[in-house]
Coordinates of C-alpha atoms and ligand atoms in Angstrom, one line a residue:
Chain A
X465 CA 0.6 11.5 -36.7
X466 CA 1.8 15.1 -37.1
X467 CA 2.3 14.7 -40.5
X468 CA 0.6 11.5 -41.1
X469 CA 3.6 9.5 -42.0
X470 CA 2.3 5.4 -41.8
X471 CA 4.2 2.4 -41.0
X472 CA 4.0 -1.3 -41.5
X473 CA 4.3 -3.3 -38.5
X474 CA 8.1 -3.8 -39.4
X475 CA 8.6 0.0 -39.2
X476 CA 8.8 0.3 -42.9
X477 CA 7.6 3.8 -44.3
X478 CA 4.2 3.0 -46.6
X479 CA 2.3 6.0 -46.2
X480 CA 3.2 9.7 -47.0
X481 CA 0.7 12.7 -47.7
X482 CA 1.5 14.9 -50.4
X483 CA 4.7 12.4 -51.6
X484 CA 4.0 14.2 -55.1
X485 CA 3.5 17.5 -54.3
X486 CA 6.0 18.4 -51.0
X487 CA 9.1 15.7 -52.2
X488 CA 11.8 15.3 -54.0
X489 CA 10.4 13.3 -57.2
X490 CA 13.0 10.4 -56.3
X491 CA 11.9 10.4 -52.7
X492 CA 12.9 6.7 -51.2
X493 CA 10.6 5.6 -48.4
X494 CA 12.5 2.8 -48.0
X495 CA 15.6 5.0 -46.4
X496 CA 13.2 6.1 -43.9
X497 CA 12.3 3.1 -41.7
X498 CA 12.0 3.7 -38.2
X499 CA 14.8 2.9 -36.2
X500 CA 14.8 -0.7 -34.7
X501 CA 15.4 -1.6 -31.3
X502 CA 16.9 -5.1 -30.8
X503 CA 14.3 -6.7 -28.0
X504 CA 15.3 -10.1 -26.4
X505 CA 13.4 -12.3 -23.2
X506 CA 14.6 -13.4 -20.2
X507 CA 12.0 -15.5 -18.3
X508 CA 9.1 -13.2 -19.1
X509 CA 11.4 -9.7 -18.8
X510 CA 11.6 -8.0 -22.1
X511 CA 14.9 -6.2 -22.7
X512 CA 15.2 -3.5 -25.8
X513 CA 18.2 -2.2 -26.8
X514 CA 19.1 0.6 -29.5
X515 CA 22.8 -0.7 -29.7
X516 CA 21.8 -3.4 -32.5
X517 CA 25.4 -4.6 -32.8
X518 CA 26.2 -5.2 -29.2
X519 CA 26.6 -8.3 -27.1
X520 CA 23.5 -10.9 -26.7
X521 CA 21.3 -10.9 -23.5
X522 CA 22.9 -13.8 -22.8
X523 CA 26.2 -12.9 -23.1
X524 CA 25.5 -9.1 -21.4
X525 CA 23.9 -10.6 -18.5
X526 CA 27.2 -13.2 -18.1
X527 CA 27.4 -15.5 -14.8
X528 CA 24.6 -13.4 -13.6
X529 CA 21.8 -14.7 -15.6
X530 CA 22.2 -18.0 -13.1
X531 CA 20.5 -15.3 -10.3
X532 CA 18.2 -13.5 -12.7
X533 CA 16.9 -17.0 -13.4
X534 CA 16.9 -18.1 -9.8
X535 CA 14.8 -15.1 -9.2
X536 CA 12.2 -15.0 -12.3
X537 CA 12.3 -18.8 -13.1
X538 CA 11.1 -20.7 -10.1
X539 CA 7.5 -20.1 -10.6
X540 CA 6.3 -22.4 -13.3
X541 CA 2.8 -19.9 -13.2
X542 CA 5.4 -17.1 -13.4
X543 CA 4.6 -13.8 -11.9
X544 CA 2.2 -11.1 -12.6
X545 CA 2.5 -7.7 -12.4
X546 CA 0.2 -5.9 -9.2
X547 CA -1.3 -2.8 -10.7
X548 CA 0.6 0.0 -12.5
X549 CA 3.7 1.0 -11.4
X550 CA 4.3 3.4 -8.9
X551 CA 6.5 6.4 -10.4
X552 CA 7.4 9.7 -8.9
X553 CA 10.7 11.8 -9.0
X554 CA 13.3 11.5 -7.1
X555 CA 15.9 15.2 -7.2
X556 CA 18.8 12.3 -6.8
X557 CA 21.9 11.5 -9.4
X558 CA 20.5 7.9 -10.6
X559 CA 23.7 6.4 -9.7
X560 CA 23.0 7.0 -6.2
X561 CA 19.5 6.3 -6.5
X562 CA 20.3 2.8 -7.4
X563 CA 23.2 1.9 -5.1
X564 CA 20.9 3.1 -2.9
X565 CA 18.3 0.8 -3.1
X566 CA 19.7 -2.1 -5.2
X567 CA 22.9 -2.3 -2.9
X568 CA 23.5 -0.7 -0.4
X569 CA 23.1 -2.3 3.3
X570 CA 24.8 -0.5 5.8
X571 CA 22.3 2.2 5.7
X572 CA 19.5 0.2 7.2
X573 CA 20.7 -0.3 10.1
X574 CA 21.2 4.5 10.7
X575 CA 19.5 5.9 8.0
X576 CA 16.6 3.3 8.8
X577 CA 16.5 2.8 12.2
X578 CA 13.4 4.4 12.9
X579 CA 11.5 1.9 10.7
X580 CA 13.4 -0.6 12.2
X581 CA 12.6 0.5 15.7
X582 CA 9.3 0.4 14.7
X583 CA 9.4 -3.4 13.8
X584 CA 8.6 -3.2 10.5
X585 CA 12.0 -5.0 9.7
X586 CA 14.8 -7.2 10.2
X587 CA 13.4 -8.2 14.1
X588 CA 14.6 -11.4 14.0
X589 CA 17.2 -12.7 16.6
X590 CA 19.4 -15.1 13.7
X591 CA 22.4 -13.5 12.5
X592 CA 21.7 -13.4 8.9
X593 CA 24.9 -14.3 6.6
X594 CA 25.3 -11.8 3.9
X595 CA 26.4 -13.5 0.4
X596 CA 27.3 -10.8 -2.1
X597 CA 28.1 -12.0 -5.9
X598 CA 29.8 -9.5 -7.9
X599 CA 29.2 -10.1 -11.3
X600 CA 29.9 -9.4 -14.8
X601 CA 29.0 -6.4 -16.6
X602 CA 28.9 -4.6 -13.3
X603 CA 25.6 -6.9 -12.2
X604 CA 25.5 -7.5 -8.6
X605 CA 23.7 -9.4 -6.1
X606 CA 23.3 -10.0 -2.3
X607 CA 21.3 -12.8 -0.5
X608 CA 20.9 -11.9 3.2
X609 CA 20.4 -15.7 4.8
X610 CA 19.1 -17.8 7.6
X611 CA 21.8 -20.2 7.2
X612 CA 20.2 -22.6 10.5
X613 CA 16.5 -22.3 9.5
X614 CA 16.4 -26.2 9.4
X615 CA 14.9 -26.6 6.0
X616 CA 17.3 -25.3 3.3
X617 CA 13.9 -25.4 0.4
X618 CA 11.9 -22.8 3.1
X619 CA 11.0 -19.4 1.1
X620 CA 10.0 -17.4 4.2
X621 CA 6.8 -15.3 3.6
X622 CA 5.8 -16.9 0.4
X623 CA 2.5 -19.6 0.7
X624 CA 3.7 -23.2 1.8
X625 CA 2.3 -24.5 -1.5
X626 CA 4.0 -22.7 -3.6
X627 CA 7.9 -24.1 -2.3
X628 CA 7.9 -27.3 -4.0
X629 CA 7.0 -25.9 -7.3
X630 CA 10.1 -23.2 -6.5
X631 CA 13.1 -25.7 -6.0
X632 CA 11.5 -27.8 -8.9
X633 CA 12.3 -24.8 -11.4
X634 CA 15.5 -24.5 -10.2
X635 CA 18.9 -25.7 -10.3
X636 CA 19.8 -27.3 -6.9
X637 CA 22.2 -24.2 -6.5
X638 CA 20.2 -22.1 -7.8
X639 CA 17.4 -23.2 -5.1
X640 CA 20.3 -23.2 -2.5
X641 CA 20.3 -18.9 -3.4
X642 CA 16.9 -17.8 -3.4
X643 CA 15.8 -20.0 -0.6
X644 CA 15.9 -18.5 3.2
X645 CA 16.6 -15.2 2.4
X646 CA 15.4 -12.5 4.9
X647 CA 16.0 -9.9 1.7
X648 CA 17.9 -10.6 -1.9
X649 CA 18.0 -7.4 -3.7
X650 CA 20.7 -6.6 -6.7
X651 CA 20.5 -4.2 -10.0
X652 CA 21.2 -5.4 -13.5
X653 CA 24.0 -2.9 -14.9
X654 CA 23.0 -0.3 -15.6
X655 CA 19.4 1.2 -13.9
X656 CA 17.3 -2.3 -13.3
X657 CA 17.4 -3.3 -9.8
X658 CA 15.4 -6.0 -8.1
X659 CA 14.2 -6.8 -4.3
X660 CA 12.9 -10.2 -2.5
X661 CA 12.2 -9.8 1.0
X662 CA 9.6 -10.0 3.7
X663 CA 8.6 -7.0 6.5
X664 CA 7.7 -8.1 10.0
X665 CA 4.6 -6.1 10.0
X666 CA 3.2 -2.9 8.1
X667 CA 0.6 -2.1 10.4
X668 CA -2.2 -4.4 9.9
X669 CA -2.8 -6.4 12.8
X670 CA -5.4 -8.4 10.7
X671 CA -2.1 -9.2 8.0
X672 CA -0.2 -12.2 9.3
X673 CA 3.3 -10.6 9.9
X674 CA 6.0 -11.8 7.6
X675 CA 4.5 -11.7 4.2
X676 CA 6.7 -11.5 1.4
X677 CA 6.9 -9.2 -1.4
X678 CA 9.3 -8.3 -4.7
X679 CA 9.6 -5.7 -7.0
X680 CA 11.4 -4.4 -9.7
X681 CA 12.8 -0.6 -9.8
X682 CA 13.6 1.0 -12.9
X683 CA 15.9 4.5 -12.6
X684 CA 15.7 6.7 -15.3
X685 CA 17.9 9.6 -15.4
X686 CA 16.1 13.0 -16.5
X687 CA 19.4 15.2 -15.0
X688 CA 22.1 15.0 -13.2
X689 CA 20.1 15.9 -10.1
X690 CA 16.9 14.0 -11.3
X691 CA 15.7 10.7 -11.7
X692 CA 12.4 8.9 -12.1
X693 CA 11.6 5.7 -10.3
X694 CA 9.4 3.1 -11.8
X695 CA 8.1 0.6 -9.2
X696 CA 6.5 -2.7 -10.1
X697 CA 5.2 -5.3 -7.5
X698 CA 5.6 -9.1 -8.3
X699 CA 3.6 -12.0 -7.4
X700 CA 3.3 -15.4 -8.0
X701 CA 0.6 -16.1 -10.6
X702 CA -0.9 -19.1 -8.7
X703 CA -0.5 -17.6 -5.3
X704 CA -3.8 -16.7 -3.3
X705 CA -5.7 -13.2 -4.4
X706 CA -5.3 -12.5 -0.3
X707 CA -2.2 -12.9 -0.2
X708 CA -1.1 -10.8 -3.4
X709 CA -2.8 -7.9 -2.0
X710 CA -1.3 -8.4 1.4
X711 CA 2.2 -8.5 -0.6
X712 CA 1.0 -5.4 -2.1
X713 CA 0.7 -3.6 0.5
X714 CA 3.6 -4.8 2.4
X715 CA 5.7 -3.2 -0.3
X716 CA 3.6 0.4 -1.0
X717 CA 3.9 0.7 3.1
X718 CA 7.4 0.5 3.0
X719 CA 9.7 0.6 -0.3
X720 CA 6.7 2.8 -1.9
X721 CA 6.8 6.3 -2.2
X722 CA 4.7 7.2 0.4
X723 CA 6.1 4.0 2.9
X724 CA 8.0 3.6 6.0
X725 CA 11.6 3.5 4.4
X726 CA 11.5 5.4 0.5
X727 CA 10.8 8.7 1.6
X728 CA 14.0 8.5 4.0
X729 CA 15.7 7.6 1.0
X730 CA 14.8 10.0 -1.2
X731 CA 15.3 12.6 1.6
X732 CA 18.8 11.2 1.8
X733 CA 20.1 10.4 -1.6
X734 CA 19.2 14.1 -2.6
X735 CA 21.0 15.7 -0.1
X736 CA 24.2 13.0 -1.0
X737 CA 23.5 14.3 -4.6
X738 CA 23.3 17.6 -3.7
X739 CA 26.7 18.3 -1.7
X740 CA 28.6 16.1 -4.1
X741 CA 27.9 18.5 -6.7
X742 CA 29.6 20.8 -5.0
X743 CA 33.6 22.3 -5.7
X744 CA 34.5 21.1 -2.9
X745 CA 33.4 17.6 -2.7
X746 CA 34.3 17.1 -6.3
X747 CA 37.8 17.4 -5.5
X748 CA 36.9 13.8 -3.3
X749 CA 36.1 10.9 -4.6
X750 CA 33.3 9.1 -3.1
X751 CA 33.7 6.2 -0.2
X752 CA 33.1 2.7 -0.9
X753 CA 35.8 0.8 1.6
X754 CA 33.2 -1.3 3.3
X755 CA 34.6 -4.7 2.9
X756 CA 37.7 -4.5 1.2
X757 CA 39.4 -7.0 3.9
X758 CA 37.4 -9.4 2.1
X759 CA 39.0 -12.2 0.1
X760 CA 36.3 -14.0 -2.6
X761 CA 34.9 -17.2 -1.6
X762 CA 35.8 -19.9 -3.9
X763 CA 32.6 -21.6 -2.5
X764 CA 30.0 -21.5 0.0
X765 CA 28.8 -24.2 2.3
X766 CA 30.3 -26.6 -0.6
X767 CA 28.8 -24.6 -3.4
X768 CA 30.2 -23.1 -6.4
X769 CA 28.2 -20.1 -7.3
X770 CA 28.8 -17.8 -10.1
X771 CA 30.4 -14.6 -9.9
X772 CA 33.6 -13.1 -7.5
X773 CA 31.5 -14.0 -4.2
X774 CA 31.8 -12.4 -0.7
X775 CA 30.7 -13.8 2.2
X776 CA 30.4 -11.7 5.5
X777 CA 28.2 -11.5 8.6
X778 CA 27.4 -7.9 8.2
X779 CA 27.4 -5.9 4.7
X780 CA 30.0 -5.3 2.4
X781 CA 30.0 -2.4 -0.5
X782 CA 31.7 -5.0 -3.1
X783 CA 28.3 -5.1 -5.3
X784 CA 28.9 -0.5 -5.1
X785 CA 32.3 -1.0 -6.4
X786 CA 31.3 -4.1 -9.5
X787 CA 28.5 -1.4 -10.5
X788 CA 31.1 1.8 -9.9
X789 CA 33.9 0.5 -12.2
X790 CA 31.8 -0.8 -14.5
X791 CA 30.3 2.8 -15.1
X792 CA 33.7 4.3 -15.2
X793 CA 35.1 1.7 -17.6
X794 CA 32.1 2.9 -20.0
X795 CA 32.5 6.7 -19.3
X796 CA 36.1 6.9 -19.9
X797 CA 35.7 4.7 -23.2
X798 CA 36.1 6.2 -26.3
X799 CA 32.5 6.6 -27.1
X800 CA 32.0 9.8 -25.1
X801 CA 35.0 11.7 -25.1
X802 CA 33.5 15.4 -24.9
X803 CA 32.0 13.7 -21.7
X804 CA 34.7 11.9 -20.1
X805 CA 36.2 13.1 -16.7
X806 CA 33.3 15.5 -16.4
X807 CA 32.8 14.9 -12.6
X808 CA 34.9 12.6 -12.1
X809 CA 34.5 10.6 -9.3
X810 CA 32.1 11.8 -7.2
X811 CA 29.6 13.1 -10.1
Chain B
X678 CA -39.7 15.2 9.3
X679 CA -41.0 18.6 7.6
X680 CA -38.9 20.1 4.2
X681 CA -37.8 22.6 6.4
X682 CA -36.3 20.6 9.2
X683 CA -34.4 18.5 6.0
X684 CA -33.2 21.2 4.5
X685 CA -31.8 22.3 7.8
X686 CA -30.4 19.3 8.5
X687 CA -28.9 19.5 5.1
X688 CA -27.5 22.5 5.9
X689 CA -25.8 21.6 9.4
X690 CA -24.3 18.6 7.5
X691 CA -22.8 20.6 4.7
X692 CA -21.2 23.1 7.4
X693 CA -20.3 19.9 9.2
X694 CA -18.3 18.8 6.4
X695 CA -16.6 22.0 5.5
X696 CA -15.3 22.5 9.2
X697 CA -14.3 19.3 9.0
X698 CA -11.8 19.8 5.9
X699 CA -10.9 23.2 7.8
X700 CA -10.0 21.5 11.0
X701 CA -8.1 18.7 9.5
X702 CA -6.6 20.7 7.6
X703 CA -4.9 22.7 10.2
X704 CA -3.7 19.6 12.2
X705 CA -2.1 17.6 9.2
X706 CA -0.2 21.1 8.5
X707 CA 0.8 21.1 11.7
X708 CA 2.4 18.1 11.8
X709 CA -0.1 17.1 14.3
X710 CA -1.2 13.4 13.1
X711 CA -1.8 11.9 16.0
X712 CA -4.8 14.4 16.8
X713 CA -6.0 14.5 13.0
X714 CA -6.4 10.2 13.5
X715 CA -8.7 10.8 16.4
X716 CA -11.2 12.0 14.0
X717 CA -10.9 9.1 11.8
X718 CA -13.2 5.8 12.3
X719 CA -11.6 2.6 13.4
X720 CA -12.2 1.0 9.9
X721 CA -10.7 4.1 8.1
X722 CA -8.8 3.2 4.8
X723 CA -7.2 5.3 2.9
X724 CA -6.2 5.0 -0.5
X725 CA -4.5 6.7 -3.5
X726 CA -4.8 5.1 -6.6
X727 CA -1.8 5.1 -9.1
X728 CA -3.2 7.4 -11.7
X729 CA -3.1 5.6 -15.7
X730 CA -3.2 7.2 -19.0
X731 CA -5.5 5.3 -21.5
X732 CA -5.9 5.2 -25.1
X733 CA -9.6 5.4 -24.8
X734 CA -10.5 9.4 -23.1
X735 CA -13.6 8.4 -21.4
X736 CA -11.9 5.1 -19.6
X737 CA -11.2 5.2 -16.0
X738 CA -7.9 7.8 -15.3
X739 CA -7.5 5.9 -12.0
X740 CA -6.5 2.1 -11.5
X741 CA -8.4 -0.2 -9.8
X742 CA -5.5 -2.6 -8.7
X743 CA -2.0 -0.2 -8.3
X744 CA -1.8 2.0 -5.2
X745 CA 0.9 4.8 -4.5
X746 CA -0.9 5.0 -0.9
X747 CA -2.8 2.2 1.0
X748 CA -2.6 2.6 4.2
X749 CA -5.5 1.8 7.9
X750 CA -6.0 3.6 11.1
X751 CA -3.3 1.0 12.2
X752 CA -0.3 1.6 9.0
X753 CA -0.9 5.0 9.4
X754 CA -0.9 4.9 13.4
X755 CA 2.7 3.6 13.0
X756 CA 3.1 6.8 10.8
X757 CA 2.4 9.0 14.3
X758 CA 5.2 6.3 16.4
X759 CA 7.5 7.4 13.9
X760 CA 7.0 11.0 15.1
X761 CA 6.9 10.0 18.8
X762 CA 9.6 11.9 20.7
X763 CA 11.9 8.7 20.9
X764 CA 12.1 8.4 17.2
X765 CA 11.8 11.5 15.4
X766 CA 15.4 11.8 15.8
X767 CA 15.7 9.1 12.4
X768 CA 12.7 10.4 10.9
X769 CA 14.2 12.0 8.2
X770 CA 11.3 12.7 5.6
X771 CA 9.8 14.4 8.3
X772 CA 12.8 16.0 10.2
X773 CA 13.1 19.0 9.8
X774 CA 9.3 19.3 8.7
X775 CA 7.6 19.2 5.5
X776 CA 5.9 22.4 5.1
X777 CA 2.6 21.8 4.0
X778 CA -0.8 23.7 3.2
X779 CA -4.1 22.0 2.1
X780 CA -6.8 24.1 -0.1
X781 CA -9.9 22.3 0.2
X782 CA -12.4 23.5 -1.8
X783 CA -15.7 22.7 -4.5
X784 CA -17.4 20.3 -1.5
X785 CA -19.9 18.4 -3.1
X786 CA -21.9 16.6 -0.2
X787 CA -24.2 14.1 -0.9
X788 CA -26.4 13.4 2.1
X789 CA -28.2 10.6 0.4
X790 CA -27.6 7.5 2.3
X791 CA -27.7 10.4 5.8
X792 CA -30.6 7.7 7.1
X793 CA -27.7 5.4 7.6
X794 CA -25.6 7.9 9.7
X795 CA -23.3 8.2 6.1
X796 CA -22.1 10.7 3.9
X797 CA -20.6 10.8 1.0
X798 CA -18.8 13.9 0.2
X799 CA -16.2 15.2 -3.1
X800 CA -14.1 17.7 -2.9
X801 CA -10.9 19.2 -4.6
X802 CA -7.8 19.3 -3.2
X803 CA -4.3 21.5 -3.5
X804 CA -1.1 20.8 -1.4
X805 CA 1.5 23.2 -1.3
X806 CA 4.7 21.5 -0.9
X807 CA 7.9 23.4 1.0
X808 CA 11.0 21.9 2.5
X809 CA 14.4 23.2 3.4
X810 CA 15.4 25.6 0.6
X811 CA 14.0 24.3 -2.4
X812 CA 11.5 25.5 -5.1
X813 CA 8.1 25.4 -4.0
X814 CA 5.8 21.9 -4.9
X815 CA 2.6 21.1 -5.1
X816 CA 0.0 18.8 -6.0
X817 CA -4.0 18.6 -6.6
X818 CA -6.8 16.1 -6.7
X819 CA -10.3 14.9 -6.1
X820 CA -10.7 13.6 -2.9
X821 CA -14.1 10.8 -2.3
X822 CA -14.6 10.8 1.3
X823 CA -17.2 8.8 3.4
X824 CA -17.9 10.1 7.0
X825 CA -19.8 8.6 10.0
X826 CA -22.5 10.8 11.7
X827 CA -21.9 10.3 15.6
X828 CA -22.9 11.8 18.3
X829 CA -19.8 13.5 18.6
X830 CA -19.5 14.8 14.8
X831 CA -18.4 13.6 11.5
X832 CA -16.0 10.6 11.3
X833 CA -14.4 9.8 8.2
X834 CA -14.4 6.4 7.2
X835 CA -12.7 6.1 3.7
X836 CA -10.7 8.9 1.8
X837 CA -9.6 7.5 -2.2
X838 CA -7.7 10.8 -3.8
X839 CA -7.8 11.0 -6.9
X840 CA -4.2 12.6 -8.5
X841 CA -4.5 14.9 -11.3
X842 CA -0.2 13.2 -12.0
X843 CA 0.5 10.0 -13.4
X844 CA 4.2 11.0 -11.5
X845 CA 4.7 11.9 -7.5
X846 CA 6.8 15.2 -7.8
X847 CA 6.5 15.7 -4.2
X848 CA 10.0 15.3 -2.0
X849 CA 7.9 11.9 -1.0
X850 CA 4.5 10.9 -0.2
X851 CA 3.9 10.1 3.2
X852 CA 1.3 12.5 3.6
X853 CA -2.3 12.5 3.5
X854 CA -3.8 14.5 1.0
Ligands
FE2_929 FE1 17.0 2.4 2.1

C-alpha cells in the first residue's frame, strides 16, 4: 500500500498511481508480477516454496511421506488447530533448537530429570523400544514403543473411539508405527518438527493422567544466535471438547514456553549455542556418536518400513546425523560459496 | 451501612489490594513460590492468553482459545517441587535464578460484586528480566485479577495477563506475571 501498487489475485500488477506522470512512457506492468511461491498439500499441511523449479512435495519428502501420513492421515475428521500458536524467542542457533526438540533423546533422561522426577513423564515400568527411521532429504523420525502392550491398534492417551477410525486410515504398517507409542517426535528437513506423546500428569488431579497431545514446531532462524519457535497444538476434530482442552494443556504445561521441560531447553540450547561460538570450540566439531554400533534393520518385528531404520532399547543420535549431513551437503553446494565453511562444524 | 462507613470500606479494600501486589511481589522476586501460593485460593487459575494481531483494530488483541500459560494451584504447586531442595539441582531455568522485578501499578479496583466477598481488580504490570550475564529483558501487561475477601485477607482467585507481545522474549516463561 505504500505506493498504492494493486494486484489481481494471480499477483499480476493492474493498478499504478501516477503510471503517466512518474514512469517511463513504455512502462510494462506485466514484468512486475509479484513473485510466486509454489504451494503444495500434504494431508491438510500447506507447504510454500520460493524454489519454483525444485523437486515435488512428493518427491522432497521421499520414503518419509509413509510417516508424515501415518501421523496426519489417520483421522478421517482430521485435526484442528487449538488456539494460536505459541511463539517466543529462543537466543539458540536453530540447528540446535531443532535437534533439540525434534531428536534428540538422551537428554531426557539429565537435562530433564527433574520433570521426570516429578512424574510428569516417562513413569512407566515397560522398557520402551526406540525405532529411529532415518530418512531421505535429511527427514527423520523415532517411535518410542510398548512393544508388549497386548493390543498392537492401542493409541495410548487418545479417546477409545477414536482407534478404529485411526488403523482404518492407515496402511497396516503404517498403523503398526503410530500405534503404542509412549512419544513419536521427528522434524521434516529443514525447521518443521513434529511430536505425539502423552505426560503422566501435569498437575491436575481432576485430569485423568495420560492424556495425549501433538504439536507441530516451526524454527525460524532470525541469527545465528536467534531463533523463533512457532508452537501449534493438534487435536482430533471429532475428539471430545474436554478432552482437547485437557490435551491443551498437557502440552502448554510442559513442551510450552512457560512448561515443565521448554524453559530447560531453552536455558540449555543457548548456552550449547553460546560456547560453540566460541574460537575454541570451533576448532571441534560437535558430537553425535550415540549409536554408531548400530547396523540398519532390514525389518522390524516382520515389517518393512521405509527409511535406513535403527532399532535400540535406549536412544540413538542416527536421526542428528540424517539432518547434520543433509545441512552440510546443502551448505557446501555450490549455491552459497561466499558462505561455505563459515563455521564449519560446530556453527 | 452509612456512605461514610462504604467509602471506608472502599478504602481499606483498595489498600488491601495494593499491599497485596506489594507483598506478592516481593515473594515471586524472591524466588519464594511456595509462600506467594499460600495466598492464592484453592480454585486459583491462572491464565495468559496468547496475544493475536487482527485485521479489524477494535477486535479482541487476546485469544480466547490459545494459552502461552494455563496453569492451577496444583500445575503450579508442582512448579514449587521443582524448586524443593532435592530437585533444584536439575532445575535449570531456575538454577542459578532468574532475576526478576515486578512494577505493579494503575490499580483499578472494582469493589462491585464486594457483597459477595469478590473483587475484581486491573492493574498494569512490568517485569524486569536478568539472568547470568545477558542484556537486561523485560515485559508488560494488564493483569485482571479476582480476589476472595476472608477473614484472613485478600485471596486471589483468578489472574488472566494480558501481554502487550504477540512474541515471549523472556529467557522462558515459567513465571508468574
Ligand atoms: Fe528437551
Amino acid at each position: 500500500m505504500y505506493h498504492g501498487w494493486t494486484y489481481d489475485t494471480d499477483g499480476r500488477l493492474r493498478g499504478v498511481p501516477g503510471l503517466r506522470q512518474w514512469y517511463q512512457p513504455d512502462f510494462d506492468r506485466a514484468q512486475h508480477s509479484l513473485r510466486s511461491a509454489r504451494v503444495e498439500v500434504f494431508h491438510d499441511l500447506v507447504f510454500a516454496t520460493w524454489q519454483l523449479d525444485g523437486p515435488s512435495l512428493t518427491d522432497y519428502l521421499g520414503d518419509f511421506a509413509f510417516y508424515l501420513e501415518a501421523l496426519m492421515a489417520r483421522s478421517t475428521a482430521g485435526w484442528e488447530v487449538v488456539g494460536e500458536p505459541l511463539r517466543w524467542v529462543s537466543q539458540t542457533n536453530w540447528k540446535i533448537s531443532v535437534e533439540n526438540f525434534g531428536m534428540d533423546s538422551l537428554h531426557l533422561g539429565t537435562l530433564h530429570e527433574n520433570p521426570g522426577r516429578l512424574g510428569i513423564f516417562g513413569g512407566t515400568d515397560q522398557e520402551p523400544l526406540a525405532i529411529t527411521s532415518v530418512c531421505q532429504n535429511g527427514h527423520g523420525i523415532e517411535a518410542t514403543k510398548f512393544m508388549d502392550s497386548g493390543d498392537d491398534r492401542a493409541f495410548p492417551g487418545y479417546p477409545e473411539e477414536l482407534w478404529e477410525d485411526f488403523v482404518a486410515n492407515l496402511s497396516d504398517d503404517q498403523a503398526w508405527f503410530v500405534a503404542n507409542n509412549l512419544v513419536c517426535k521427528g522434524n521434516i528437513f529443514p525447521n518443521l518438527s513434529f511430536i505425539d506423546l502423552f505426560h503422566d500428569y501435569t498437575g491436575d488431579p481432576s485430569t485423568p493422567p495420560a492424556v495425549a497431545a501433538k504439536m507441530l514446531r516451526l524454527v525460524r532462524p532470525t541469527g545465528p544466535l536467534s531463533s523463533e519457535v512457532w508452537m501449534w497444538i493438534l487435536v482430533p476434530r471429532d475428539a471430545p471438547e474436554q478432552w482437547k482442552r485437557w490435551s491443551q494443556e498437557s502440552l502448554v504445561r510442559t513442551l510450552g514456553v512457560s512448561g515443565t521441560f521448554e524453559p530447560d531447553d531453552l536455558e540449555n540450547t543457548a548456552a550449547i549455542s553460546s560456547a560453540n561460538s566460541g574460537s575454541v570450540a570451533q576448532r571441534w566439531n560437535m558430537l553425535f556418536l550415540a549409536g554408531e554400533h548400530l547396523k540398519p534393520s532390514a525389518t522390524v518385528e516382520g515389517r518393512q518400513l521405509p527409511g535406513e531404520v535403527f532399532v535400540c532399547s535406549a536412544n540413538t543420535e542416527s536421526m542428528q546425523r540424517g539432518f547434520y549431513r543433509e545441512w552440510r551437503t546443502r551448505m557446501s553446494s555450490a549455491a552459497t560459496p561466499d558462505r561455505a565453511g563459515v563455521g564449519g562444524d560446530a556453527s | 451501612m452509612t456512605a461514610s462507613s462504604n467509602a471506608r470500606e472502599d478504602r481499606a479494600i483498595r489498600i488491601a489490594v495494593e499491599e497485596f501486589y506489594a507483598a506478592e511481589a516481593e515473594l515471586l522476586d524472591s524466588q519464594n513460590l511456595n509462600a506467594w501460593l499460600a495466598s492464592v485460593d484453592d480454585d486459583f487459575i491462572y491464565e495468559v492468553p496468547v496475544p493475536v494481531t487482527r485485521d479489524d483494530p477494535r477486535a479482541p488483541q487476546h485469544s480466547t482459545t490459545g494459552f502461552l500459560s494455563r496453569e492451577t494451584r496444583d500445575s503450579i504447586d508442582l512448579w514449587v517441587s521443582r524448586l524443593s531442595p532435592a530437585l533444584v539441582d536439575a532445575a535449570y531455568a531456575e538454577n542459578p535464578p532468574v532475576r526478576t522485578r515486578h512494577f505493579v501499578t494503575n490499580a483499578r479496583v472494582s469493589l462491585n460484586d464486594s457483597n459477595d466477598g469478590e473483587v475484581t481488580a486491573k492493574s498494569n504490570v512490568l517485569l524486569t528480566w536478568g539472568k547470568w550475564n545477558a542484556e537486561m529483558r523485560f515485559t508488560a501487561g494488564e493483569r485482571h485479577d479476582s480476589f476472595r475477601v476472608t477473614n484472613d485477607g485478600l485471596r486471589l482467585r483468578r489472574r488472566r495477563v494480558l501481554l502487550d507481545t504477540n512474541v515471549v522474549r523472556l529467557g522462558h516463561f515459567r513465571i508468574i506475571l
